[in-house]
Amino acid sequence: MKVLVIGSGGREFAICRKLKASALIDEVYCAPGNPGMERIGVHPVGIQENNFEALAAFASQHAITWTMVGPEDALADGIVDYFTSNGLKIIGPDKQAAQLESSKDFALNFMQKFHIPTAQHQTCTSMEEVDAVLAQTSYPTVIKEDGLAGGKGVFIVENQKEALKVLATLKVSPQTPVIFEEYLDGPEYSIFVLLNQKSFQILPVAQDHKKIFDHDRGPNTGGMGAYSPVPQFDQAAFDRTVKEIVEPTINGIHTMGFNYTGIIYIGIMMTANGPKVIEYNVRLGDPETQVVLPRIKNDFGKLLTECVDQEILDPIGVDSQAYVNVVLAAKGYPQNYVKGQQLPDFKIQGQGMIDYANVAVDDQERLVGNGGRILSVIGIGDSIKEAQANAYKILSNHPVSQTYYRHDIANRAVQK
Ligand code: AMP
Ligand code: GLY
């Protein structure tokens, strides 16, 4: 069969790689994809992810069996509703259910209804309400914009002066609420669940590194690296999280009757009072996907086919190898960044792989950086330590000018 993946980044590269390995799949297309994908035999399609009409026409004309959606924007804009109403199979939540990510207020109401632990919070739709909250809040506190903000709509403030500075940049209205949240403390973990109307399966757990600089300093980014497995998140912590968060979330989705087929990504924080939800996302995470999918032993094409056909999902088999993803970003990211870096021909002997994200081709058909997170170097090993050493060995053997990467990805697992 032929399948289509929507998106263009490292996450989509990893999804395509896994689908290429499926015994059921002959061709993998990716719209818009990126030129690095051609190296693993994936066909980029020159259609943007928000052009639903052209994407659906492509899927019909090329006899695509099903489409898997990578990024949240297309889901929040209703790509699943559009494909479904045109009789096309697609994996993702519909527009209503995608609000679990696109509206923090929607997600908080859902958690309240199903008694799912999260930070205490107050939603304000006017400056009067904001003033009332400020009069009695303690610090640090967290201020969040409602809506999709690519990880940039969250502000942790230490005092009232900082809070007022942040609030001066935000519009507060019934259409654009601002949410105050209790500040939570503890390590964060990314949990991905594949679900349909009949069943669900939990994928291997990963940990992301959101800050730009080593030791978690500097501004938040889309994610500078990830690893899996996460040994500090032990069996007892996992079991407690499944019972208190994962199961009530899936039951809630089913009880609400959401049209939800695909992935729910639960960002949790392990606080002194147990696990709490930091956020829901309605798709796989980037850069976690690049370390989570390689650990799945199942034929991913078969698993996604079961998912979209509303069959009971096969149990997930997990590989014991460890994966560490170090993101190579353009200098200046997450602000203004340099483009056009010449990328090396990576020579890797069995201990790692490269997942391309923001790349273009130059006039000699060579891959060059095209902004932001350029590519992922994924080290593989029998332990996190070995996988980490392999990732950094590949990076030091292939220096790329005008780029930056963190030097402490997976340290928390290695130092344990
Ligand atoms: P979000 O966009 O909601 O995922 O938030 C981005 C990041 O901000 C999270 O990964 C956390 O590190 C941090 N964050 C969000 N909410 C809280 C909270 N209530 N307490 C502490 N940190 C938070
Ligand atoms: N890894 C964070 C995200 O995908 O939102």
Coordinates of C-alpha atoms and ligand atoms in Angstrom, one line a residue:
M1 CA 0.0 0.0 0.0
K2 CA 0.9 3.7 -0.3
V3 CA 0.7 6.1 2.6
L4 CA 1.0 9.9 3.1
V5 CA 2.6 11.7 6.0
I6 CA 1.9 15.4 6.6
G7 CA 4.7 17.7 7.8
S8 CA 8.3 18.4 7.1
G9 CA 10.5 18.2 10.2
G10 CA 12.6 15.7 12.1
R11 CA 9.5 14.1 13.6
E12 CA 8.1 13.4 10.2
F13 CA 11.4 12.1 9.0
A14 CA 11.3 9.5 11.9
I15 CA 7.7 8.6 11.1
C16 CA 8.6 8.1 7.4
R17 CA 11.7 6.0 8.3
K18 CA 9.6 3.7 10.4
L19 CA 6.9 3.4 7.7
K20 CA 9.5 2.6 5.1
A21 CA 10.5 -0.4 7.2
S22 CA 6.9 -1.8 7.2
A23 CA 6.3 -5.0 5.2
L24 CA 2.9 -3.7 4.3
I25 CA 4.0 -0.4 2.7
D26 CA 5.4 0.0 -0.8
E27 CA 5.7 3.8 -1.0
V28 CA 5.8 6.6 1.5
Y29 CA 5.0 10.2 0.5
C30 CA 5.5 13.2 2.7
A31 CA 3.8 16.6 2.2
P32 CA 5.7 18.9 2.0
G33 CA 8.5 16.7 3.4
N34 CA 12.1 17.8 3.0
P35 CA 14.9 17.0 0.5
G36 CA 16.8 14.9 3.1
M37 CA 13.9 12.3 3.0
E38 CA 14.9 11.3 -0.5
R39 CA 18.0 9.7 1.0
I40 CA 15.8 7.1 2.7
G41 CA 13.6 6.6 -0.3
V42 CA 10.6 8.8 0.8
H43 CA 9.0 11.0 -1.8
P44 CA 8.5 14.6 -0.8
V45 CA 5.4 16.1 -2.3
G46 CA 5.3 19.8 -3.1
I47 CA 2.0 20.6 -1.2
Q48 CA 1.9 22.7 2.0
E49 CA 0.4 21.1 5.1
N50 CA -2.4 23.7 5.3
N51 CA -3.6 23.2 1.7
F52 CA -6.2 20.5 2.6
E53 CA -7.9 20.6 -0.8
A54 CA -4.7 19.8 -2.7
L55 CA -3.6 17.2 -0.1
A56 CA -6.9 15.4 -0.3
A57 CA -6.8 15.5 -4.1
F58 CA -3.2 14.0 -4.0
A59 CA -4.4 11.2 -1.7
S60 CA -7.3 10.3 -4.0
Q61 CA -5.3 10.5 -7.2
H62 CA -2.4 8.4 -5.8
A63 CA -4.6 5.7 -4.1
I64 CA -3.2 6.6 -0.7
T65 CA -4.5 4.0 1.8
W66 CA -4.2 6.4 4.8
T67 CA -2.6 9.7 5.8
M68 CA -0.7 10.2 9.1
V69 CA -0.6 13.8 10.4
G70 CA 2.6 15.1 12.1
P71 CA 2.1 18.7 13.1
E72 CA -0.6 20.3 15.4
D73 CA -1.5 23.2 13.2
A74 CA -3.1 21.1 10.5
L75 CA -5.0 19.1 13.2
A76 CA -6.2 22.3 14.9
D77 CA -7.4 23.6 11.5
G78 CA -9.5 20.5 10.9
I79 CA -7.5 18.4 8.4
V80 CA -9.1 15.3 9.9
D81 CA -12.6 16.7 9.4
Y82 CA -11.8 17.6 5.8
F83 CA -10.3 14.2 4.8
T84 CA -13.0 12.3 6.6
S85 CA -15.8 14.2 4.9
N86 CA -14.1 13.4 1.6
G87 CA -14.1 9.7 2.4
L88 CA -10.4 9.5 3.0
K89 CA -8.7 7.6 5.9
I90 CA -6.6 9.8 8.2
I91 CA -4.9 9.4 11.5
G92 CA -5.4 12.2 14.0
P93 CA -8.1 13.8 16.2
D94 CA -10.7 16.0 14.6
K95 CA -10.8 19.7 15.1
Q96 CA -13.0 19.5 18.2
A97 CA -10.7 17.0 20.0
A98 CA -7.6 18.8 18.8
Q99 CA -8.6 21.6 21.2
L100 CA -6.9 19.4 23.9
E101 CA -3.8 21.0 22.5
S102 CA -5.0 24.2 20.8
S103 CA -6.9 25.5 23.8
K104 CA -5.4 25.3 27.3
D105 CA -8.8 26.3 28.7
F106 CA -10.5 23.3 26.9
A107 CA -7.8 21.0 28.2
L108 CA -8.1 22.3 31.8
N109 CA -11.9 21.8 31.7
F110 CA -11.4 18.3 30.4
M111 CA -9.0 17.5 33.2
Q112 CA -11.3 18.9 35.8
K113 CA -14.2 16.9 34.5
F114 CA -12.3 13.6 34.7
H115 CA -10.3 14.4 37.9
I116 CA -7.0 14.3 36.2
P117 CA -4.2 15.9 38.3
T118 CA -2.8 19.1 36.9
A119 CA -1.7 22.5 38.3
Q120 CA -4.3 24.6 40.0
H121 CA -5.3 27.4 37.7
Q122 CA -7.5 30.3 37.0
T123 CA -8.6 31.5 33.5
C124 CA -9.0 35.3 33.1
T125 CA -10.9 36.9 30.3
S126 CA -10.6 40.6 31.4
M127 CA -8.0 42.8 33.1
E128 CA -10.3 43.1 36.1
E129 CA -10.1 39.3 36.6
V130 CA -6.3 39.5 36.1
D131 CA -6.1 42.2 38.8
A132 CA -8.1 40.0 41.2
V133 CA -5.7 37.1 40.7
L134 CA -2.6 39.2 41.0
A135 CA -3.9 40.6 44.4
Q136 CA -3.7 37.1 46.0
T137 CA -1.2 35.1 44.0
S138 CA 2.1 33.8 45.3
Y139 CA 5.4 33.5 43.4
P140 CA 6.8 32.0 41.3
T141 CA 3.7 31.7 39.2
V142 CA 3.0 30.7 35.6
I143 CA 1.2 32.8 33.0
K144 CA 0.0 31.1 29.9
E145 CA -1.6 32.3 26.7
D146 CA -4.5 30.3 25.4
G147 CA -3.9 28.8 21.9
L148 CA -1.0 27.2 20.0
A149 CA 2.2 29.0 20.8
G150 CA 4.9 26.5 19.7
G151 CA 6.1 26.3 23.3
K152 CA 6.6 30.0 23.6
G153 CA 3.3 31.1 25.3
V154 CA 4.4 30.1 28.8
F155 CA 6.0 32.6 31.2
I156 CA 7.3 31.7 34.6
V157 CA 7.4 34.9 36.7
E158 CA 9.2 35.4 40.0
N159 CA 7.4 38.5 41.3
Q160 CA 4.6 41.0 40.5
K161 CA 6.9 43.3 38.5
E162 CA 7.7 40.5 36.1
A163 CA 4.1 39.4 36.0
L164 CA 3.0 42.9 35.0
K165 CA 5.8 43.1 32.3
V166 CA 4.5 39.8 30.8
L167 CA 0.9 40.9 31.0
A168 CA 1.6 44.2 29.2
T169 CA 2.5 42.1 26.1
L170 CA -0.7 40.0 26.2
K171 CA -4.2 40.8 25.1
V172 CA -6.7 39.6 27.6
S173 CA -10.3 39.1 26.3
P174 CA -12.9 36.4 26.2
Q175 CA -11.4 35.3 22.8
T176 CA -7.9 35.4 24.1
P177 CA -7.9 34.3 27.7
V178 CA -4.9 34.3 29.9
I179 CA -4.4 31.5 32.4
F180 CA -2.6 31.7 35.7
E181 CA -1.2 28.4 36.9
E182 CA 0.4 27.1 40.1
Y183 CA 4.1 26.7 39.6
L184 CA 5.0 23.0 39.6
D185 CA 8.5 21.6 40.2
G186 CA 10.0 18.3 39.2
P187 CA 11.4 16.3 36.2
E188 CA 9.2 16.2 33.1
Y189 CA 8.5 13.2 30.9
S190 CA 6.8 12.7 27.6
I191 CA 4.3 9.9 27.3
F192 CA 2.8 9.0 23.9
V193 CA -0.4 6.9 23.6
L194 CA -1.7 5.5 20.4
L195 CA -5.5 5.2 20.5
N196 CA -8.6 4.6 18.6
Q197 CA -12.2 4.1 19.6
K198 CA -11.6 0.6 20.9
S199 CA -8.2 0.5 22.5
F200 CA -5.0 2.2 23.3
Q201 CA -1.3 1.3 23.6
I202 CA 1.4 3.3 25.4
L203 CA 4.7 3.9 23.5
P204 CA 8.1 4.0 25.1
V205 CA 8.6 7.0 27.4
A206 CA 11.1 9.8 26.5
Q207 CA 12.5 13.0 28.0
D208 CA 12.8 16.2 26.0
H209 CA 15.3 19.1 26.6
K210 CA 13.4 22.3 25.9
K211 CA 15.9 25.0 26.8
I212 CA 18.4 26.3 24.3
F213 CA 21.5 26.1 26.5
D214 CA 23.3 23.5 28.6
H215 CA 22.1 23.0 32.1
D216 CA 18.5 24.1 31.0
R217 CA 19.4 27.7 30.7
G218 CA 18.1 30.3 28.2
P219 CA 14.8 30.5 26.3
N220 CA 12.5 27.6 25.5
T221 CA 12.8 26.0 22.1
G222 CA 10.9 23.4 20.2
G223 CA 13.3 20.9 21.8
M224 CA 17.1 20.5 21.6
G225 CA 17.3 16.8 22.3
A226 CA 15.7 13.7 23.7
Y227 CA 16.4 10.2 24.9
S228 CA 14.7 6.9 25.5
P229 CA 14.5 4.9 27.7
V230 CA 14.3 7.1 30.8
P231 CA 15.7 5.0 33.7
Q232 CA 14.9 7.6 36.4
F233 CA 11.2 7.2 35.5
D234 CA 11.0 3.8 37.2
Q235 CA 8.3 1.2 37.1
A236 CA 6.5 2.5 40.2
A237 CA 6.4 6.1 38.8
F238 CA 5.2 4.7 35.4
D239 CA 2.5 2.6 37.0
R240 CA 1.2 5.5 39.1
T241 CA 1.2 7.8 36.0
V242 CA -0.8 5.2 34.0
K243 CA -3.4 4.8 36.8
E244 CA -3.8 8.5 37.7
I245 CA -3.3 10.1 34.3
V246 CA -3.1 7.9 31.2
E247 CA -6.2 5.7 31.9
P248 CA -8.5 8.6 33.0
T249 CA -7.4 10.6 30.0
I250 CA -8.3 7.8 27.5
N251 CA -11.5 7.0 29.4
G252 CA -12.3 10.8 29.2
I253 CA -11.7 10.9 25.5
H254 CA -14.0 7.8 25.0
T255 CA -16.7 9.1 27.4
M256 CA -16.8 12.5 25.6
G257 CA -17.3 10.6 22.3
F258 CA -14.4 12.5 20.7
N259 CA -13.5 11.5 17.1
Y260 CA -9.9 10.7 18.2
T261 CA -7.7 8.3 16.3
G262 CA -4.0 8.6 16.6
I263 CA -1.6 9.9 19.2
I264 CA -2.1 11.8 22.4
Y265 CA 1.1 13.1 23.9
I266 CA 0.8 13.7 27.7
G267 CA 3.5 16.0 29.1
I268 CA 3.8 15.2 32.7
M269 CA 5.8 16.5 35.7
M270 CA 6.6 14.2 38.6
T271 CA 6.1 16.5 41.5
A272 CA 6.5 15.8 45.3
N273 CA 2.7 15.2 45.2
G274 CA 2.7 12.7 42.3
P275 CA 2.5 13.1 38.6
K276 CA 0.6 16.1 37.1
V277 CA -0.3 16.9 33.5
I278 CA 1.7 19.9 32.2
E279 CA 0.1 19.8 28.8
Y280 CA -1.7 17.6 26.2
N281 CA -0.5 17.6 22.6
V282 CA -2.5 15.8 20.0
R283 CA 0.4 14.4 17.9
L284 CA 3.9 13.0 18.4
G285 CA 6.6 15.2 19.9
D286 CA 9.7 16.5 18.2
P287 CA 12.5 15.7 19.1
E288 CA 11.1 12.7 21.1
T289 CA 9.7 10.8 18.1
Q290 CA 13.2 10.3 16.7
V291 CA 14.1 8.2 19.8
V292 CA 10.7 6.6 20.6
L293 CA 9.8 5.1 17.2
P294 CA 13.1 3.2 16.7
R295 CA 12.4 1.4 20.0
I296 CA 9.1 0.0 18.8
K297 CA 9.5 -3.6 17.5
N298 CA 6.1 -3.8 15.8
D299 CA 5.5 -3.2 12.1
F300 CA 4.5 0.5 12.4
G301 CA 2.5 0.3 9.2
K302 CA 0.4 -2.5 10.6
L303 CA -0.1 -0.7 13.9
L304 CA -1.3 2.5 12.2
T305 CA -3.6 0.4 9.9
E306 CA -5.2 -1.2 12.9
C307 CA -5.5 2.2 14.5
V308 CA -7.3 3.9 11.6
D309 CA -9.5 0.8 11.0
Q310 CA -10.7 1.0 14.6
E311 CA -9.3 -2.5 15.4
I312 CA -7.9 -3.6 18.7
L313 CA -4.3 -2.5 18.7
D314 CA -1.5 -5.1 19.0
P315 CA 0.6 -4.9 22.2
I316 CA 3.8 -2.8 21.7
G317 CA 7.0 -4.7 21.7
V318 CA 9.9 -2.6 22.9
D319 CA 13.6 -2.9 21.8
S320 CA 16.1 -2.8 24.7
Q321 CA 18.5 -0.5 22.9
A322 CA 18.9 3.1 24.0
Y323 CA 18.6 6.2 21.7
V324 CA 19.9 9.7 22.3
N325 CA 18.9 12.5 19.9
V326 CA 21.0 15.6 19.8
V327 CA 19.5 18.4 17.7
L328 CA 21.8 20.4 15.5
A329 CA 20.3 23.9 15.3
A330 CA 21.3 26.9 13.2
K331 CA 23.3 29.6 15.1
G332 CA 20.9 32.2 16.5
Y333 CA 17.9 29.7 17.0
P334 CA 15.3 30.2 18.6
Q335 CA 15.6 33.8 17.5
N336 CA 17.0 35.0 14.1
Y337 CA 19.1 32.2 12.6
V338 CA 21.6 31.7 9.8
K339 CA 20.7 29.6 6.8
G340 CA 22.6 27.9 4.0
Q341 CA 25.2 25.9 6.1
Q342 CA 26.9 23.2 4.0
L343 CA 26.1 19.9 5.6
P344 CA 28.7 17.1 5.7
D345 CA 28.3 13.6 4.2
F346 CA 27.8 11.8 7.6
K347 CA 29.8 8.6 7.8
I348 CA 28.2 6.5 10.4
Q349 CA 29.1 2.9 11.0
G350 CA 26.1 1.2 12.7
Q351 CA 26.1 3.3 15.8
G352 CA 23.8 6.1 14.8
M353 CA 21.6 7.8 12.2
I354 CA 20.7 11.2 10.9
D355 CA 17.1 12.5 10.7
Y356 CA 16.9 15.6 8.6
A357 CA 14.5 18.4 9.5
N358 CA 15.0 22.0 8.1
V359 CA 17.2 21.4 5.1
A360 CA 17.2 22.5 1.5
V361 CA 19.4 21.7 -1.5
D362 CA 21.9 24.1 -3.1
D363 CA 22.6 24.5 -6.8
Q364 CA 24.8 21.4 -6.8
E365 CA 22.1 19.3 -5.2
R366 CA 23.9 19.2 -1.8
L367 CA 22.0 19.4 1.4
V368 CA 22.3 22.7 3.3
G369 CA 20.8 24.1 6.5
N370 CA 17.5 25.9 6.0
G371 CA 16.9 27.4 9.5
G372 CA 15.9 26.5 13.0
R373 CA 16.4 22.8 14.0
I374 CA 18.4 21.5 11.0
L375 CA 18.8 17.8 11.8
S376 CA 19.0 15.3 14.6
V377 CA 22.0 13.1 15.3
I378 CA 20.7 9.9 16.9
G379 CA 23.2 7.8 18.8
I380 CA 22.3 4.2 19.4
G381 CA 23.8 1.9 22.1
D382 CA 23.2 -0.9 24.6
S383 CA 23.0 1.8 27.3
I384 CA 22.1 5.5 27.4
K385 CA 25.7 6.2 28.1
E386 CA 26.9 4.4 25.0
A387 CA 24.2 6.0 22.9
Q388 CA 25.1 9.4 24.2
A389 CA 28.8 8.8 23.5
N390 CA 27.9 7.7 19.9
A391 CA 25.8 10.8 19.2
Y392 CA 28.5 13.1 20.4
K393 CA 31.2 11.2 18.5
I394 CA 29.3 11.7 15.3
L395 CA 28.9 15.4 16.0
S396 CA 32.6 15.9 16.8
N397 CA 33.6 14.0 13.7
H398 CA 31.4 16.1 11.5
P399 CA 31.8 19.8 12.5
V400 CA 29.3 22.2 10.9
S401 CA 30.0 25.9 10.9
Q402 CA 27.2 28.3 12.0
T403 CA 25.4 25.7 14.1
Y404 CA 24.9 25.0 17.7
Y405 CA 24.0 21.9 19.8
R406 CA 23.7 21.2 23.5
H407 CA 26.5 19.1 25.1
D408 CA 24.4 17.6 28.0
I409 CA 21.6 15.7 26.3
A410 CA 20.7 12.6 28.5
N411 CA 23.2 13.6 31.3
R412 CA 20.3 13.2 33.8
A413 CA 20.0 9.6 32.8
V414 CA 23.7 8.9 32.7
Q415 CA 24.4 10.5 36.1
K416 CA 21.7 8.5 37.8
Ligands
AMP1 P1 3.7 24.0 27.7 O1 3.7 24.9 26.5 O2 2.4 24.1 28.5 O3 4.2 22.7 27.5 O4 4.8 24.6 28.7 C1 6.2 24.7 28.3 C2 7.1 24.4 29.4 O5 6.8 25.4 30.5 C3 6.8 23.1 30.1 O6 7.5 22.1 29.4 C4 7.3 23.3 31.5 O7 8.7 23.2 31.6 C5 7.0 24.8 31.8 N1 5.7 24.8 32.5 C6 4.5 24.9 32.0 N2 3.5 24.9 32.9 C7 4.2 24.9 34.1 C8 3.8 24.9 35.5 N3 2.5 25.0 35.9 N4 4.8 24.9 36.4 C9 6.1 24.8 36.1 N5 6.5 24.8 34.8 C10 5.6 24.8 33.8
GLY2 N1 8.8 18.1 22.3 C1 7.9 19.1 22.5 C2 6.8 19.1 21.5 O1 6.9 18.4 20.5 O2 5.9 19.9 21.7

